[in-house]
PDB file of C-alpha atoms in Angstrom:
ATOM      1  CA  UNK H   1     211.217  98.041-170.717  1.00 87.00           C
ATOM      2  CA  UNK H   2     209.450  95.024-172.108  1.00 94.00           C
ATOM      3  CA  UNK H   3     209.423  91.780-169.546  1.00 97.00           C
ATOM      4  CA  UNK H   4     211.393  88.955-170.369  1.00 98.00           C
ATOM      5  CA  UNK H   5     209.855  84.922-170.791  1.00 98.00           C
ATOM      6  CA  UNK H   6     211.676  81.836-171.316  1.00 98.00           C
ATOM      7  CA  UNK H   7     209.813  79.132-172.751  1.00 98.00           C
ATOM      8  CA  UNK H   8     211.240  75.801-172.518  1.00 98.00           C
ATOM      9  CA  UNK H   9     209.137  73.245-174.730  1.00 98.00           C
ATOM     10  CA  UNK H  10     210.345  70.756-176.997  1.00 97.00           C
ATOM     11  CA  UNK H  11     207.040  70.920-179.507  1.00 97.00           C
ATOM     12  CA  UNK H  12     208.648  73.864-182.321  1.00 97.00           C
ATOM     13  CA  UNK H  13     205.045  74.482-182.998  1.00 97.00           C
ATOM     14  CA  UNK H  14     204.441  75.065-178.739  1.00 96.00           C
ATOM     15  CA  UNK H  15     207.422  77.248-178.857  1.00 97.00           C
ATOM     16  CA  UNK H  16     206.593  79.390-182.045  1.00 98.00           C
ATOM     17  CA  UNK H  17     202.816  79.598-180.954  1.00 97.00           C
ATOM     18  CA  UNK H  18     204.103  80.782-177.155  1.00 98.00           C
ATOM     19  CA  UNK H  19     206.736  83.067-179.022  1.00 98.00           C
ATOM     20  CA  UNK H  20     204.206  84.604-181.401  1.00 98.00           C
ATOM     21  CA  UNK H  21     201.387  85.141-178.800  1.00 98.00           C
ATOM     22  CA  UNK H  22     203.813  86.650-175.931  1.00 98.00           C
ATOM     23  CA  UNK H  23     205.395  89.243-178.524  1.00 98.00           C
ATOM     24  CA  UNK H  24     201.940  90.282-180.006  1.00 98.00           C
ATOM     25  CA  UNK H  25     201.306  91.391-176.362  1.00 98.00           C
ATOM     26  CA  UNK H  26     204.165  92.769-175.678  1.00 98.00           C
ATOM     27  CA  UNK H  27     206.660  90.837-174.079  1.00 98.00           C
ATOM     28  CA  UNK H  28     210.387  89.909-175.085  1.00 98.00           C
ATOM     29  CA  UNK H  29     210.443  85.881-175.701  1.00 98.00           C
ATOM     30  CA  UNK H  30     213.372  83.280-175.766  1.00 98.00           C
ATOM     31  CA  UNK H  31     212.608  79.700-176.628  1.00 98.00           C
ATOM     32  CA  UNK H  32     214.828  77.015-175.500  1.00 98.00           C
ATOM     33  CA  UNK H  33     214.025  72.553-176.436  1.00 98.00           C
ATOM     34  CA  UNK H  34     215.836  71.393-173.511  1.00 98.00           C
ATOM     35  CA  UNK H  35     216.508  71.939-169.952  1.00 98.00           C
ATOM     36  CA  UNK H  36     220.511  71.889-170.306  1.00 98.00           C
ATOM     37  CA  UNK H  37     219.689  75.158-172.390  1.00 98.00           C
ATOM     38  CA  UNK H  38     217.050  76.245-169.990  1.00 98.00           C
ATOM     39  CA  UNK H  39     219.802  75.948-167.154  1.00 98.00           C
ATOM     40  CA  UNK H  40     222.260  77.697-169.495  1.00 98.00           C
ATOM     41  CA  UNK H  41     220.480  80.728-170.444  1.00 98.00           C
ATOM     42  CA  UNK H  42     219.034  81.531-166.602  1.00 98.00           C
ATOM     43  CA  UNK H  43     222.596  81.055-165.867  1.00 97.00           C
ATOM     44  CA  UNK H  44     223.833  84.015-168.350  1.00 97.00           C
ATOM     45  CA  UNK H  45     220.191  85.899-168.982  1.00 96.00           C
ATOM     46  CA  UNK H  46     217.695  87.708-166.321  1.00 96.00           C
ATOM     47  CA  UNK H  47     214.017  86.639-166.845  1.00 98.00           C
ATOM     48  CA  UNK H  48     210.779  87.924-165.409  1.00 98.00           C
ATOM     49  CA  UNK H  49     209.155  84.512-165.650  1.00 98.00           C
ATOM     50  CA  UNK H  50     209.849  81.038-166.954  1.00 98.00           C
ATOM     51  CA  UNK H  51     207.130  78.697-168.201  1.00 98.00           C
ATOM     52  CA  UNK H  52     208.333  75.113-168.818  1.00 98.00           C
ATOM     53  CA  UNK H  53     206.572  71.598-170.182  1.00 98.00           C
ATOM     54  CA  UNK H  54     206.621  68.785-168.352  1.00 98.00           C
ATOM     55  CA  UNK H  55     208.363  66.528-170.434  1.00 97.00           C
ATOM     56  CA  UNK H  56     211.431  67.513-171.628  1.00 98.00           C
ATOM     57  CA  UNK H  57     214.128  65.357-173.844  1.00 96.00           C
ATOM     58  CA  UNK H  58     216.561  65.658-170.917  1.00 97.00           C
ATOM     59  CA  UNK H  59     215.356  65.841-167.782  1.00 97.00           C
ATOM     60  CA  UNK H  60     211.480  66.196-166.463  1.00 97.00           C
ATOM     61  CA  UNK H  61     210.278  69.982-166.103  1.00 98.00           C
ATOM     62  CA  UNK H  62     209.345  69.664-162.443  1.00 98.00           C
ATOM     63  CA  UNK H  63     213.238  69.256-162.011  1.00 98.00           C
ATOM     64  CA  UNK H  64     213.725  71.829-163.953  1.00 98.00           C
ATOM     65  CA  UNK H  65     211.730  74.152-161.826  1.00 98.00           C
ATOM     66  CA  UNK H  66     213.901  72.693-158.939  1.00 98.00           C
ATOM     67  CA  UNK H  67     217.311  73.903-160.471  1.00 98.00           C
ATOM     68  CA  UNK H  68     215.949  77.018-161.566  1.00 98.00           C
ATOM     69  CA  UNK H  69     214.579  78.104-158.122  1.00 98.00           C
ATOM     70  CA  UNK H  70     217.652  76.489-156.547  1.00 97.00           C
ATOM     71  CA  UNK H  71     219.676  79.092-159.259  1.00 97.00           C
ATOM     72  CA  UNK H  72     217.596  81.592-158.795  1.00 97.00           C
ATOM     73  CA  UNK H  73     214.581  81.548-155.708  1.00 97.00           C
ATOM     74  CA  UNK H  74     213.000  84.688-156.630  1.00 96.00           C
ATOM     75  CA  UNK H  75     212.327  83.821-160.599  1.00 97.00           C
ATOM     76  CA  UNK H  76     208.724  82.877-161.381  1.00 98.00           C
ATOM     77  CA  UNK H  77     208.233  79.276-162.570  1.00 98.00           C
ATOM     78  CA  UNK H  78     205.069  77.857-164.513  1.00 98.00           C
ATOM     79  CA  UNK H  79     204.717  74.500-165.190  1.00 98.00           C
ATOM     80  CA  UNK H  80     202.495  72.863-167.904  1.00 98.00           C
ATOM     81  CA  UNK H  81     201.466  68.880-168.787  1.00 97.00           C
ATOM     82  CA  UNK H  82     198.854  67.389-170.637  1.00 95.00           C
ATOM     83  CA  UNK H  83     198.909  65.238-167.725  1.00 96.00           C
ATOM     84  CA  UNK H  84     198.001  66.536-164.428  1.00 96.00           C
ATOM     85  CA  UNK H  85     201.210  67.136-162.634  1.00 97.00           C
ATOM     86  CA  UNK H  86     200.576  70.322-160.557  1.00 97.00           C
ATOM     87  CA  UNK H  87     201.582  68.428-157.179  1.00 97.00           C
ATOM     88  CA  UNK H  88     204.961  67.791-158.969  1.00 97.00           C
ATOM     89  CA  UNK H  89     205.514  71.316-159.873  1.00 98.00           C
ATOM     90  CA  UNK H  90     204.391  72.803-156.795  1.00 97.00           C
ATOM     91  CA  UNK H  91     206.740  71.013-154.501  1.00 98.00           C
ATOM     92  CA  UNK H  92     209.355  71.516-156.715  1.00 98.00           C
ATOM     93  CA  UNK H  93     208.900  75.073-156.266  1.00 97.00           C
ATOM     94  CA  UNK H  94     207.116  76.223-159.005  1.00 98.00           C
ATOM     95  CA  UNK H  95     204.640  79.129-158.404  1.00 98.00           C
ATOM     96  CA  UNK H  96     201.567  77.789-160.940  1.00 98.00           C
ATOM     97  CA  UNK H  97     200.791  75.025-163.425  1.00 98.00           C
ATOM     98  CA  UNK H  98     198.421  74.877-166.413  1.00 98.00           C
ATOM     99  CA  UNK H  99     197.086  71.783-167.572  1.00 97.00           C
ATOM    100  CA  UNK H 100     196.670  71.457-171.242  1.00 94.00           C
ATOM    101  CA  UNK H 101     194.670  72.720-172.967  1.00 94.00           C
ATOM    102  CA  UNK H 102     194.306  76.010-171.849  1.00 96.00           C
ATOM    103  CA  UNK H 103     193.785  79.566-172.851  1.00 97.00           C
ATOM    104  CA  UNK H 104     196.475  81.297-173.666  1.00 97.00           C
ATOM    105  CA  UNK H 105     194.549  84.388-172.046  1.00 97.00           C
ATOM    106  CA  UNK H 106     194.519  82.578-168.915  1.00 98.00           C
ATOM    107  CA  UNK H 107     198.194  82.255-168.731  1.00 98.00           C
ATOM    108  CA  UNK H 108     199.007  85.698-169.743  1.00 98.00           C
ATOM    109  CA  UNK H 109     196.916  86.510-166.883  1.00 98.00           C
ATOM    110  CA  UNK H 110     198.929  84.543-164.661  1.00 98.00           C
ATOM    111  CA  UNK H 111     202.080  85.355-166.230  1.00 98.00           C
ATOM    112  CA  UNK H 112     201.424  89.209-165.221  1.00 97.00           C
ATOM    113  CA  UNK H 113     200.585  88.606-161.635  1.00 97.00           C
ATOM    114  CA  UNK H 114     203.514  86.743-160.838  1.00 98.00           C
ATOM    115  CA  UNK H 115     205.786  89.171-162.630  1.00 97.00           C
ATOM    116  CA  UNK H 116     203.831  91.880-160.635  1.00 95.00           C
ATOM    117  CA  UNK H 117     204.221  89.707-157.491  1.00 92.00           C
ATOM    118  CA  UNK H 118     207.910  89.832-158.018  1.00 87.00           C
ATOM    119  CA  UNK H 119     208.420  93.249-158.120  1.00 80.00           C
ATOM    120  CA  UNK H 120     206.289  94.603-155.771  1.00 80.00           C
ATOM    121  CA  UNK H 121     208.022  96.564-153.071  1.00 76.00           C
TER     122      UNK H 121
END
């Protein structure tokens, strides 16, 4: 069964890039452009991991990470930003942070590792 990723980013190009990359690597990907949509789909669907940008049109990504973790504490969340906001994301409960630009191969390794850790007995 394919692992499911939710990507939250207001940049259409980034969403499409992530979808293409992760689908090519065997994942099922859902894309949303804002936090309200992300919260709605996290409530109604099961994901193996969430990747969110910091700058969203409605709230900041670390606040979204906090909300997701309050709903589903074991759902891994990765934050990303062009700015060094790692401490904000980690304090909000995110499992990892990537500062842009980064290699998609590095992100993929982290995604696979966090999903494996979540599914470990």
